[in-house]
PDB file of C-alpha atoms in Angstrom:
ATOM      1  CA  MET A   1      71.612 -16.435 -26.565  1.00  0.00           C
ATOM      2  CA  SER A   2      72.713 -15.688 -30.148  1.00  0.00           C
ATOM      3  CA  ARG A   3      74.173 -12.341 -29.007  1.00  0.00           C
ATOM      4  CA  ILE A   4      76.116 -14.095 -26.247  1.00  0.00           C
ATOM      5  CA  LEU A   5      77.518 -16.655 -28.694  1.00  0.00           C
ATOM      6  CA  SER A   6      78.487 -13.892 -31.123  1.00  0.00           C
ATOM      7  CA  PHE A   7      80.243 -11.986 -28.314  1.00  0.00           C
ATOM      8  CA  VAL A   8      82.152 -15.115 -27.263  1.00  0.00           C
ATOM      9  CA  SER A   9      83.203 -15.791 -30.865  1.00  0.00           C
ATOM     10  CA  LEU A  10      84.406 -12.227 -31.384  1.00  0.00           C
ATOM     11  CA  THR A  11      86.295 -12.318 -28.081  1.00  0.00           C
ATOM     12  CA  LEU A  12      88.050 -15.535 -29.117  1.00  0.00           C
ATOM     13  CA  VAL A  13      89.083 -14.084 -32.474  1.00  0.00           C
ATOM     14  CA  PHE A  14      90.378 -10.940 -30.726  1.00  0.00           C
ATOM     15  CA  LEU A  15      92.428 -12.963 -28.269  1.00  0.00           C
ATOM     16  CA  LEU A  16      93.893 -15.129 -31.033  1.00  0.00           C
ATOM     17  CA  THR A  17      94.832 -12.086 -33.091  1.00  0.00           C
ATOM     18  CA  ALA A  18      96.292 -10.257 -30.096  1.00  0.00           C
ATOM     19  CA  CYS A  19      98.301 -13.339 -29.150  1.00  0.00           C
ATOM     20  CA  GLY A  20      99.693 -13.603 -32.675  1.00  0.00           C
ATOM     21  CA  GLN A  21     100.629  -9.926 -32.734  1.00  0.00           C
ATOM     22  CA  ALA A  22     102.268 -10.073 -29.300  1.00  0.00           C
ATOM     23  CA  GLN A  23     104.415 -13.021 -30.281  1.00  0.00           C
ATOM     24  CA  SER A  24     105.190 -11.989 -33.849  1.00  0.00           C
ATOM     25  CA  GLY A  25     108.648 -10.844 -32.852  1.00  0.00           C
ATOM     26  CA  VAL A  26     109.443 -14.001 -30.894  1.00  0.00           C
ATOM     27  CA  SER A  27     111.351 -16.838 -32.582  1.00  0.00           C
ATOM     28  CA  LYS A  28     109.292 -19.956 -33.041  1.00  0.00           C
ATOM     29  CA  LYS A  29     110.354 -22.973 -31.048  1.00  0.00           C
ATOM     30  CA  GLU A  30     111.082 -26.176 -32.948  1.00  0.00           C
ATOM     31  CA  MET A  31     109.556 -29.469 -31.872  1.00  0.00           C
ATOM     32  CA  LYS A  32     109.122 -32.965 -33.202  1.00  0.00           C
ATOM     33  CA  ALA A  33     105.793 -34.436 -34.262  1.00  0.00           C
ATOM     34  CA  SER A  34     106.417 -37.347 -31.892  1.00  0.00           C
ATOM     35  CA  GLU A  35     105.999 -34.944 -28.960  1.00  0.00           C
ATOM     36  CA  ILE A  36     102.502 -34.098 -30.196  1.00  0.00           C
ATOM     37  CA  ILE A  37     101.609 -37.770 -30.571  1.00  0.00           C
ATOM     38  CA  LYS A  38     102.860 -38.387 -26.997  1.00  0.00           C
ATOM     39  CA  LEU A  39     100.513 -35.698 -25.655  1.00  0.00           C
ATOM     40  CA  ILE A  40      97.584 -37.287 -27.495  1.00  0.00           C
ATOM     41  CA  ASN A  41      98.481 -40.756 -26.215  1.00  0.00           C
ATOM     42  CA  LYS A  42      98.509 -39.376 -22.655  1.00  0.00           C
ATOM     43  CA  GLY A  43      95.017 -37.927 -23.148  1.00  0.00           C
ATOM     44  CA  LYS A  44      96.199 -34.323 -22.902  1.00  0.00           C
ATOM     45  CA  ASP A  45      94.816 -31.504 -25.031  1.00  0.00           C
ATOM     46  CA  VAL A  46      97.278 -30.139 -27.577  1.00  0.00           C
ATOM     47  CA  HIS A  47      97.554 -26.345 -27.349  1.00  0.00           C
ATOM     48  CA  LEU A  48     100.547 -24.979 -29.280  1.00  0.00           C
ATOM     49  CA  ASN A  49     101.432 -21.452 -30.383  1.00  0.00           C
ATOM     50  CA  ASP A  50     104.357 -20.263 -32.509  1.00  0.00           C
ATOM     51  CA  ARG A  51     105.939 -23.668 -33.046  1.00  0.00           C
ATOM     52  CA  ILE A  52     107.785 -25.230 -35.941  1.00  0.00           C
ATOM     53  CA  ILE A  53     107.034 -28.933 -36.357  1.00  0.00           C
ATOM     54  CA  VAL A  54     110.096 -30.195 -38.176  1.00  0.00           C
ATOM     55  CA  ASP A  55     108.950 -33.625 -39.398  1.00  0.00           C
ATOM     56  CA  ASP A  56     105.832 -35.505 -40.539  1.00  0.00           C
ATOM     57  CA  LEU A  57     102.807 -35.429 -38.229  1.00  0.00           C
ATOM     58  CA  ASP A  58     100.655 -38.569 -38.606  1.00  0.00           C
ATOM     59  CA  PHE A  59      97.485 -38.626 -36.477  1.00  0.00           C
ATOM     60  CA  SER A  60      96.755 -42.193 -37.571  1.00  0.00           C
ATOM     61  CA  SER A  61      99.834 -43.303 -35.600  1.00  0.00           C
ATOM     62  CA  VAL A  62      98.286 -42.771 -32.141  1.00  0.00           C
ATOM     63  CA  LYS A  63      98.208 -45.905 -30.013  1.00  0.00           C
ATOM     64  CA  ASP A  64      94.401 -45.989 -29.526  1.00  0.00           C
ATOM     65  CA  LEU A  65      93.369 -48.209 -32.448  1.00  0.00           C
ATOM     66  CA  SER A  66      90.286 -50.301 -33.117  1.00  0.00           C
ATOM     67  CA  VAL A  67      88.967 -52.430 -35.968  1.00  0.00           C
ATOM     68  CA  ALA A  68      86.496 -50.400 -38.048  1.00  0.00           C
ATOM     69  CA  SER A  69      85.600 -52.902 -40.765  1.00  0.00           C
ATOM     70  CA  VAL A  70      87.179 -55.606 -42.898  1.00  0.00           C
ATOM     71  CA  GLY A  71      90.635 -54.390 -43.869  1.00  0.00           C
ATOM     72  CA  LYS A  72      90.237 -51.045 -42.057  1.00  0.00           C
ATOM     73  CA  MET A  73      91.212 -49.705 -38.655  1.00  0.00           C
ATOM     74  CA  GLU A  74      90.423 -46.474 -36.871  1.00  0.00           C
ATOM     75  CA  SER A  75      92.738 -44.394 -34.726  1.00  0.00           C
ATOM     76  CA  HIS A  76      91.106 -42.331 -31.973  1.00  0.00           C
ATOM     77  CA  VAL A  77      92.258 -38.818 -31.118  1.00  0.00           C
ATOM     78  CA  GLY A  78      90.272 -38.071 -27.976  1.00  0.00           C
ATOM     79  CA  VAL A  79      91.614 -34.592 -27.164  1.00  0.00           C
ATOM     80  CA  ASN A  80      91.178 -31.047 -28.423  1.00  0.00           C
ATOM     81  CA  LEU A  81      93.751 -29.981 -30.994  1.00  0.00           C
ATOM     82  CA  PHE A  82      94.667 -26.290 -31.123  1.00  0.00           C
ATOM     83  CA  PHE A  83      97.549 -24.970 -33.221  1.00  0.00           C
ATOM     84  CA  SER A  84      98.018 -21.233 -33.668  1.00  0.00           C
ATOM     85  CA  ASN A  85     100.640 -19.551 -35.861  1.00  0.00           C
ATOM     86  CA  CYS A  86     102.502 -22.833 -36.317  1.00  0.00           C
ATOM     87  CA  VAL A  87     104.621 -23.998 -39.236  1.00  0.00           C
ATOM     88  CA  PHE A  88     104.559 -27.627 -40.370  1.00  0.00           C
ATOM     89  CA  LEU A  89     107.674 -28.400 -42.403  1.00  0.00           C
ATOM     90  CA  GLY A  90     106.710 -32.009 -43.122  1.00  0.00           C
ATOM     91  CA  ASN A  91     103.499 -33.659 -44.207  1.00  0.00           C
ATOM     92  CA  VAL A  92     100.413 -33.680 -41.996  1.00  0.00           C
ATOM     93  CA  THR A  93      98.087 -36.642 -42.405  1.00  0.00           C
ATOM     94  CA  ALA A  94      95.123 -38.383 -40.798  1.00  0.00           C
ATOM     95  CA  ILE A  95      95.310 -41.565 -42.847  1.00  0.00           C
ATOM     96  CA  GLY A  96      97.953 -44.273 -42.708  1.00  0.00           C
ATOM     97  CA  GLU A  97      98.661 -47.989 -42.490  1.00  0.00           C
ATOM     98  CA  TYR A  98      99.056 -50.550 -39.702  1.00  0.00           C
ATOM     99  CA  ARG A  99     100.184 -54.079 -40.540  1.00  0.00           C
ATOM    100  CA  LYS A 100      99.076 -53.540 -44.141  1.00  0.00           C
ATOM    101  CA  LEU A 101      95.616 -52.402 -42.990  1.00  0.00           C
ATOM    102  CA  LEU A 102      94.226 -48.971 -43.870  1.00  0.00           C
ATOM    103  CA  VAL A 103      93.983 -46.663 -40.848  1.00  0.00           C
ATOM    104  CA  TYR A 104      91.843 -43.538 -40.785  1.00  0.00           C
ATOM    105  CA  THR A 105      91.415 -41.131 -37.882  1.00  0.00           C
ATOM    106  CA  SER A 106      88.462 -40.207 -35.695  1.00  0.00           C
ATOM    107  CA  PHE A 107      88.717 -36.898 -33.809  1.00  0.00           C
ATOM    108  CA  SER A 108      86.275 -36.848 -30.899  1.00  0.00           C
ATOM    109  CA  LYS A 109      86.741 -33.138 -30.129  1.00  0.00           C
ATOM    110  CA  ASN A 110      87.653 -29.898 -31.923  1.00  0.00           C
ATOM    111  CA  VAL A 111      90.356 -29.669 -34.590  1.00  0.00           C
ATOM    112  CA  THR A 112      91.872 -26.172 -34.917  1.00  0.00           C
ATOM    113  CA  PHE A 113      94.769 -25.004 -37.093  1.00  0.00           C
ATOM    114  CA  PHE A 114      94.503 -21.206 -36.948  1.00  0.00           C
ATOM    115  CA  ASP A 115      96.922 -19.057 -38.951  1.00  0.00           C
ATOM    116  CA  CYS A 116      99.171 -22.042 -39.702  1.00  0.00           C
ATOM    117  CA  ASP A 117     101.619 -22.657 -42.536  1.00  0.00           C
ATOM    118  CA  PHE A 118     101.647 -26.132 -44.095  1.00  0.00           C
ATOM    119  CA  ARG A 119     104.829 -26.496 -46.153  1.00  0.00           C
ATOM    120  CA  GLY A 120     104.288 -30.172 -47.030  1.00  0.00           C
ATOM    121  CA  ASN A 121     101.170 -32.046 -48.087  1.00  0.00           C
ATOM    122  CA  LEU A 122      98.057 -31.964 -45.900  1.00  0.00           C
ATOM    123  CA  THR A 123      95.925 -35.115 -46.086  1.00  0.00           C
ATOM    124  CA  MET A 124      92.770 -35.368 -43.968  1.00  0.00           C
ATOM    125  CA  ASP A 125      90.999 -37.982 -46.110  1.00  0.00           C
ATOM    126  CA  TYR A 126      88.272 -40.031 -44.371  1.00  0.00           C
ATOM    127  CA  ALA A 127      88.732 -38.114 -41.119  1.00  0.00           C
ATOM    128  CA  ASP A 128      85.709 -38.317 -38.813  1.00  0.00           C
ATOM    129  CA  VAL A 129      85.411 -35.194 -36.645  1.00  0.00           C
ATOM    130  CA  TYR A 130      82.837 -34.937 -33.863  1.00  0.00           C
ATOM    131  CA  GLY A 131      83.666 -31.317 -33.035  1.00  0.00           C
ATOM    132  CA  THR A 132      84.340 -28.232 -35.114  1.00  0.00           C
ATOM    133  CA  VAL A 133      87.044 -27.815 -37.750  1.00  0.00           C
ATOM    134  CA  GLU A 134      89.007 -24.581 -38.145  1.00  0.00           C
ATOM    135  CA  PHE A 135      91.774 -23.827 -40.661  1.00  0.00           C
ATOM    136  CA  SER A 136      91.135 -20.088 -41.087  1.00  0.00           C
ATOM    137  CA  ARG A 137      94.031 -17.836 -42.212  1.00  0.00           C
ATOM    138  CA  SER A 138      96.196 -20.879 -42.970  1.00  0.00           C
ATOM    139  CA  ALA A 139      98.408 -21.388 -46.015  1.00  0.00           C
ATOM    140  CA  PHE A 140      98.540 -24.715 -47.861  1.00  0.00           C
ATOM    141  CA  ARG A 141     101.731 -24.879 -49.923  1.00  0.00           C
ATOM    142  CA  GLY A 142     101.599 -28.557 -50.845  1.00  0.00           C
ATOM    143  CA  GLU A 143      98.833 -30.811 -52.134  1.00  0.00           C
ATOM    144  CA  THR A 144      95.782 -30.503 -49.881  1.00  0.00           C
ATOM    145  CA  SER A 145      93.123 -33.177 -49.508  1.00  0.00           C
ATOM    146  CA  PHE A 146      90.000 -33.426 -47.345  1.00  0.00           C
ATOM    147  CA  ASN A 147      88.292 -36.131 -49.414  1.00  0.00           C
ATOM    148  CA  ASN A 148      85.457 -37.975 -47.647  1.00  0.00           C
ATOM    149  CA  ILE A 149      85.893 -35.983 -44.437  1.00  0.00           C
ATOM    150  CA  TYR A 150      82.869 -36.232 -42.122  1.00  0.00           C
ATOM    151  CA  VAL A 151      82.344 -33.291 -39.768  1.00  0.00           C
ATOM    152  CA  ARG A 152      79.578 -33.461 -37.180  1.00  0.00           C
ATOM    153  CA  GLY A 153      80.282 -30.097 -35.528  1.00  0.00           C
ATOM    154  CA  ASN A 154      78.430 -26.935 -36.477  1.00  0.00           C
ATOM    155  CA  ARG A 155      81.423 -25.032 -37.864  1.00  0.00           C
ATOM    156  CA  PHE A 156      83.797 -25.695 -40.741  1.00  0.00           C
ATOM    157  CA  GLY A 157      86.011 -22.600 -41.036  1.00  0.00           C
ATOM    158  CA  PHE A 158      88.361 -21.850 -43.945  1.00  0.00           C
ATOM    159  CA  LEU A 159      88.284 -18.046 -43.967  1.00  0.00           C
ATOM    160  CA  GLU A 160      91.218 -16.322 -45.691  1.00  0.00           C
ATOM    161  CA  VAL A 161      93.024 -19.564 -46.494  1.00  0.00           C
ATOM    162  CA  GLU A 162      95.337 -19.805 -49.482  1.00  0.00           C
ATOM    163  CA  ALA A 163      96.000 -23.038 -51.376  1.00  0.00           C
ATOM    164  CA  GLU A 164      99.018 -22.753 -53.661  1.00  0.00           C
ATOM    165  CA  ARG A 165      98.595 -26.202 -55.215  1.00  0.00           C
ATOM    166  CA  ASN A 166      95.672 -28.545 -55.876  1.00  0.00           C
ATOM    167  CA  PHE A 167      92.936 -28.467 -53.241  1.00  0.00           C
ATOM    168  CA  SER A 168      90.525 -31.423 -53.047  1.00  0.00           C
ATOM    169  CA  MET A 169      87.448 -31.857 -50.862  1.00  0.00           C
ATOM    170  CA  VAL A 170      85.561 -34.556 -52.778  1.00  0.00           C
ATOM    171  CA  ASP A 171      82.515 -36.133 -51.064  1.00  0.00           C
ATOM    172  CA  ALA A 172      82.945 -34.053 -47.910  1.00  0.00           C
ATOM    173  CA  ASP A 173      80.006 -34.417 -45.509  1.00  0.00           C
ATOM    174  CA  ILE A 174      79.645 -31.269 -43.395  1.00  0.00           C
ATOM    175  CA  ARG A 175      76.668 -31.393 -41.035  1.00  0.00           C
ATOM    176  CA  GLY A 176      77.044 -27.738 -40.040  1.00  0.00           C
ATOM    177  CA  ASN A 177      77.955 -24.599 -41.993  1.00  0.00           C
ATOM    178  CA  ALA A 178      81.077 -24.062 -44.092  1.00  0.00           C
ATOM    179  CA  ASN A 179      82.808 -20.721 -44.559  1.00  0.00           C
ATOM    180  CA  PHE A 180      85.454 -20.065 -47.248  1.00  0.00           C
ATOM    181  CA  MET A 181      85.126 -16.283 -47.379  1.00  0.00           C
ATOM    182  CA  ASN A 182      88.183 -14.417 -48.730  1.00  0.00           C
ATOM    183  CA  ALA A 183      89.941 -17.668 -49.658  1.00  0.00           C
ATOM    184  CA  LYS A 184      92.374 -17.999 -52.586  1.00  0.00           C
ATOM    185  CA  PHE A 185      92.882 -21.132 -54.656  1.00  0.00           C
ATOM    186  CA  ASP A 186      95.878 -20.770 -56.973  1.00  0.00           C
ATOM    187  CA  SER A 187      95.363 -24.131 -58.699  1.00  0.00           C
ATOM    188  CA  THR A 188      92.387 -26.477 -59.109  1.00  0.00           C
ATOM    189  CA  ALA A 189      89.745 -26.631 -56.383  1.00  0.00           C
ATOM    190  CA  ASN A 190      87.565 -29.741 -56.327  1.00  0.00           C
ATOM    191  CA  PHE A 191      84.465 -29.846 -54.084  1.00  0.00           C
ATOM    192  CA  LEU A 192      82.593 -32.485 -56.090  1.00  0.00           C
ATOM    193  CA  GLY A 193      79.909 -34.293 -54.090  1.00  0.00           C
ATOM    194  CA  MET A 194      79.978 -31.888 -51.145  1.00  0.00           C
ATOM    195  CA  ARG A 195      77.122 -32.168 -48.631  1.00  0.00           C
ATOM    196  CA  VAL A 196      76.743 -29.138 -46.396  1.00  0.00           C
ATOM    197  CA  ASN A 197      74.146 -26.998 -44.675  1.00  0.00           C
ATOM    198  CA  LYS A 198      74.976 -23.341 -45.435  1.00  0.00           C
ATOM    199  CA  LEU A 199      77.961 -22.379 -47.579  1.00  0.00           C
ATOM    200  CA  GLN A 200      79.678 -18.970 -47.569  1.00  0.00           C
ATOM    201  CA  CYS A 201      82.022 -18.640 -50.523  1.00  0.00           C
ATOM    202  CA  SER A 202      82.087 -14.885 -51.158  1.00  0.00           C
ATOM    203  CA  ASN A 203      85.170 -12.824 -52.091  1.00  0.00           C
ATOM    204  CA  VAL A 204      86.965 -15.988 -53.178  1.00  0.00           C
ATOM    205  CA  VAL A 205      89.511 -16.202 -56.005  1.00  0.00           C
ATOM    206  CA  PHE A 206      89.551 -19.440 -58.008  1.00  0.00           C
ATOM    207  CA  SER A 207      92.524 -19.184 -60.370  1.00  0.00           C
ATOM    208  CA  GLY A 208      92.100 -22.720 -61.738  1.00  0.00           C
ATOM    209  CA  ASN A 209      89.131 -24.930 -62.498  1.00  0.00           C
ATOM    210  CA  VAL A 210      86.587 -25.259 -59.703  1.00  0.00           C
ATOM    211  CA  ASP A 211      84.005 -28.037 -59.310  1.00  0.00           C
ATOM    212  CA  PHE A 212      80.946 -28.021 -57.017  1.00  0.00           C
ATOM    213  CA  SER A 213      78.972 -30.541 -59.083  1.00  0.00           C
ATOM    214  CA  ASN A 214      76.942 -33.453 -57.640  1.00  0.00           C
ATOM    215  CA  SER A 215      76.565 -31.559 -54.357  1.00  0.00           C
ATOM    216  CA  PHE A 216      73.742 -31.070 -51.839  1.00  0.00           C
ATOM    217  CA  PHE A 217      73.307 -27.647 -50.241  1.00  0.00           C
ATOM    218  CA  ASN A 218      70.651 -27.789 -47.523  1.00  0.00           C
ATOM    219  CA  GLY A 219      70.802 -24.073 -46.658  1.00  0.00           C
ATOM    220  CA  ASP A 220      71.654 -20.777 -48.304  1.00  0.00           C
ATOM    221  CA  VAL A 221      74.674 -20.611 -50.622  1.00  0.00           C
ATOM    222  CA  LEU A 222      76.654 -17.417 -51.274  1.00  0.00           C
ATOM    223  CA  PHE A 223      79.061 -17.041 -54.216  1.00  0.00           C
ATOM    224  CA  ASN A 224      79.221 -13.237 -54.311  1.00  0.00           C
ATOM    225  CA  TYR A 225      82.163 -11.142 -55.556  1.00  0.00           C
ATOM    226  CA  VAL A 226      83.985 -14.261 -56.754  1.00  0.00           C
ATOM    227  CA  GLU A 227      86.709 -14.312 -59.434  1.00  0.00           C
ATOM    228  CA  TYR A 228      86.781 -17.410 -61.638  1.00  0.00           C
ATOM    229  CA  GLY A 229      89.982 -17.654 -63.663  1.00  0.00           C
ATOM    230  CA  ALA A 230      89.017 -20.875 -65.462  1.00  0.00           C
ATOM    231  CA  ASN A 231      85.997 -23.190 -65.788  1.00  0.00           C
ATOM    232  CA  ALA A 232      83.349 -23.511 -63.069  1.00  0.00           C
ATOM    233  CA  GLN A 233      81.030 -26.487 -62.471  1.00  0.00           C
ATOM    234  CA  PHE A 234      77.797 -26.219 -60.464  1.00  0.00           C
ATOM    235  CA  SER A 235      76.007 -29.027 -62.301  1.00  0.00           C
ATOM    236  CA  PHE A 236      73.993 -32.060 -61.111  1.00  0.00           C
ATOM    237  CA  SER A 237      73.481 -30.430 -57.686  1.00  0.00           C
ATOM    238  CA  LYS A 238      70.574 -29.671 -55.350  1.00  0.00           C
ATOM    239  CA  TYR A 239      70.217 -26.186 -53.900  1.00  0.00           C
ATOM    240  CA  TYR A 240      67.520 -26.217 -51.201  1.00  0.00           C
ATOM    241  CA  GLY A 241      68.024 -22.677 -49.878  1.00  0.00           C
ATOM    242  CA  ASN A 242      68.542 -19.338 -51.569  1.00  0.00           C
ATOM    243  CA  THR A 243      71.548 -19.150 -53.882  1.00  0.00           C
ATOM    244  CA  ASP A 244      73.532 -16.054 -54.855  1.00  0.00           C
ATOM    245  CA  PHE A 245      76.004 -15.758 -57.748  1.00  0.00           C
ATOM    246  CA  MET A 246      76.193 -11.965 -57.680  1.00  0.00           C
ATOM    247  CA  HIS A 247      78.901  -9.416 -58.608  1.00  0.00           C
ATOM    248  CA  SER A 248      81.182 -12.177 -59.891  1.00  0.00           C
ATOM    249  CA  VAL A 249      83.382 -12.537 -62.974  1.00  0.00           C
ATOM    250  CA  TYR A 250      83.517 -15.837 -64.889  1.00  0.00           C
ATOM    251  CA  THR A 251      86.454 -16.108 -67.279  1.00  0.00           C
ATOM    252  CA  GLY A 252      85.862 -19.712 -68.416  1.00  0.00           C
ATOM    253  CA  SER A 253      82.755 -21.737 -69.135  1.00  0.00           C
ATOM    254  CA  VAL A 254      80.089 -22.250 -66.457  1.00  0.00           C
ATOM    255  CA  SER A 255      77.703 -25.187 -66.086  1.00  0.00           C
ATOM    256  CA  TYR A 256      74.491 -25.493 -64.067  1.00  0.00           C
ATOM    257  CA  GLU A 257      73.393 -28.546 -66.064  1.00  0.00           C
ATOM    258  CA  ARG A 258      70.701 -30.723 -64.424  1.00  0.00           C
ATOM    259  CA  SER A 259      70.874 -28.825 -61.161  1.00  0.00           C
ATOM    260  CA  SER A 260      67.725 -28.040 -59.172  1.00  0.00           C
ATOM    261  CA  PHE A 261      67.237 -24.696 -57.445  1.00  0.00           C
ATOM    262  CA  TYR A 262      64.439 -24.833 -54.862  1.00  0.00           C
ATOM    263  CA  GLY A 263      64.987 -21.337 -53.455  1.00  0.00           C
ATOM    264  CA  GLY A 264      65.580 -17.927 -54.957  1.00  0.00           C
ATOM    265  CA  VAL A 265      68.540 -17.442 -57.317  1.00  0.00           C
ATOM    266  CA  ARG A 266      70.340 -14.161 -58.015  1.00  0.00           C
ATOM    267  CA  TRP A 267      72.908 -13.532 -60.758  1.00  0.00           C
ATOM    268  CA  ASN A 268      72.858  -9.739 -60.328  1.00  0.00           C
ATOM    269  CA  LYS A 269      75.708  -7.757 -61.899  1.00  0.00           C
ATOM    270  CA  SER A 270      77.811 -10.812 -62.714  1.00  0.00           C
ATOM    271  CA  THR A 271      79.827 -11.094 -65.914  1.00  0.00           C
ATOM    272  CA  TYR A 272      79.927 -14.318 -67.932  1.00  0.00           C
ATOM    273  CA  THR A 273      82.564 -14.028 -70.662  1.00  0.00           C
ATOM    274  CA  SER A 274      82.181 -17.584 -71.988  1.00  0.00           C
ATOM    275  CA  THR A 275      79.403 -20.166 -72.344  1.00  0.00           C
ATOM    276  CA  VAL A 276      76.758 -20.812 -69.668  1.00  0.00           C
ATOM    277  CA  GLU A 277      75.234 -24.318 -69.725  1.00  0.00           C
ATOM    278  CA  THR A 278      71.754 -24.661 -68.204  1.00  0.00           C
ATOM    279  CA  LYS A 279      70.585 -27.849 -69.938  1.00  0.00           C
ATOM    280  CA  ASP A 280      67.889 -29.625 -67.868  1.00  0.00           C
ATOM    281  CA  ALA A 281      68.494 -27.275 -64.926  1.00  0.00           C
ATOM    282  CA  THR A 282      65.290 -26.507 -63.030  1.00  0.00           C
ATOM    283  CA  PHE A 283      64.441 -23.256 -61.260  1.00  0.00           C
ATOM    284  CA  LEU A 284      61.304 -22.906 -59.117  1.00  0.00           C
ATOM    285  CA  SER A 285      61.327 -19.191 -59.882  1.00  0.00           C
ATOM    286  CA  LEU A 286      62.967 -17.013 -62.511  1.00  0.00           C
ATOM    287  CA  PRO A 287      66.494 -15.991 -61.414  1.00  0.00           C
ATOM    288  CA  ASP A 288      67.115 -12.314 -60.794  1.00  0.00           C
ATOM    289  CA  THR A 289      69.449 -11.261 -63.610  1.00  0.00           C
ATOM    290  CA  THR A 290      69.497  -7.504 -63.023  1.00  0.00           C
ATOM    291  CA  GLY A 291      72.661  -6.032 -64.536  1.00  0.00           C
ATOM    292  CA  VAL A 292      74.048  -9.405 -65.627  1.00  0.00           C
ATOM    293  CA  SER A 293      76.363  -9.591 -68.652  1.00  0.00           C
ATOM    294  CA  LEU A 294      76.121 -12.754 -70.784  1.00  0.00           C
ATOM    295  CA  ASN A 295      78.031 -14.014 -73.802  1.00  0.00           C
ATOM    296  CA  GLY A 296      75.031 -15.120 -75.831  1.00  0.00           C
ATOM    297  CA  LYS A 297      71.568 -16.455 -75.010  1.00  0.00           C
ATOM    298  CA  VAL A 298      70.880 -18.595 -71.951  1.00  0.00           C
ATOM    299  CA  ASP A 299      67.735 -20.724 -71.691  1.00  0.00           C
ATOM    300  CA  ILE A 300      66.080 -20.978 -68.274  1.00  0.00           C
ATOM    301  CA  ASP A 301      63.583 -23.729 -67.413  1.00  0.00           C
ATOM    302  CA  VAL A 302      61.202 -22.501 -64.718  1.00  0.00           C
ATOM    303  CA  ALA A 303      59.023 -25.195 -63.151  1.00  0.00           C
ATOM    304  CA  ASN A 304      55.308 -24.994 -63.923  1.00  0.00           C
ATOM    305  CA  PHE A 305      52.740 -25.924 -61.290  1.00  0.00           C
ATOM    306  CA  ILE A 306      49.398 -27.290 -62.454  1.00  0.00           C
ATOM    307  CA  LYS A 307      46.251 -26.783 -60.378  1.00  0.00           C
ATOM    308  CA  THR A 308      43.787 -29.659 -60.350  1.00  0.00           C
ATOM    309  CA  ASN A 309      40.775 -30.880 -58.429  1.00  0.00           C
ATOM    310  CA  ILE A 310      40.673 -34.240 -56.682  1.00  0.00           C
ATOM    311  CA  ASN A 311      37.153 -35.588 -56.190  1.00  0.00           C
ATOM    312  CA  LYS A 312      36.206 -38.422 -53.898  1.00  0.00           C
TER     313      LYS A 312
END
């Protein structure tokens, strides 16, 4: 079954890439965001390739609204969204207002923006997604925010994305796996309070400060071959799987303060050019530090287990 799923995934990627290459010489067709909202209101899946959306796209403006709680409403997008090689000239948002009440958006199916170019701000705060989320190979040129997003699907794909300005994903709740491999963050990247199963964050460039503090990682976490151009925070977090910080370069300070590592930890061949804070951090086993380069001494607190007898 796993081989079949892998084959299907590879086939999909091939088709998407081939489609993009075949249409690369074709002029993109302009359309208004209101046309997209009309499709959603009619219950039709949105499947768009090589389009330029010329104005703001607001998913909270769909007509299917319900009261969520006191002072809050929820808009319901009940169709699959698929955008490939599209350019969004205006802002894209999933949060708005209706009669002075806050409106956030629930997506009952998959949300895909593959190889897209967001020229304005992208705001997906408080979005509730029942399917998968895919933004791989997309460029975020404005402020980007996924704060408090809740994703129930098994995939959260951000491979090869580039964020030119601030990128925020505070308190994101990802029930599946997240993949940011080969991503570039030119400004600050804030993932504070993230909850996720497995996280792939290898070959990533963080040019500004990056924050993964106060997070819960239920599966393996990979931060291999990462470039940190400023300070990095991994403090006050729980790492329940194996965690790798290998072959990486840390230009600024790094903090693992009060974090708990319940699986194996590897720092192999990484270079720390500034301070490394490990105050009150707990490791169940000694991290593998083969070939690591440190700027000074780093204290590691390895948990001690005491054997005892309990008599009736």
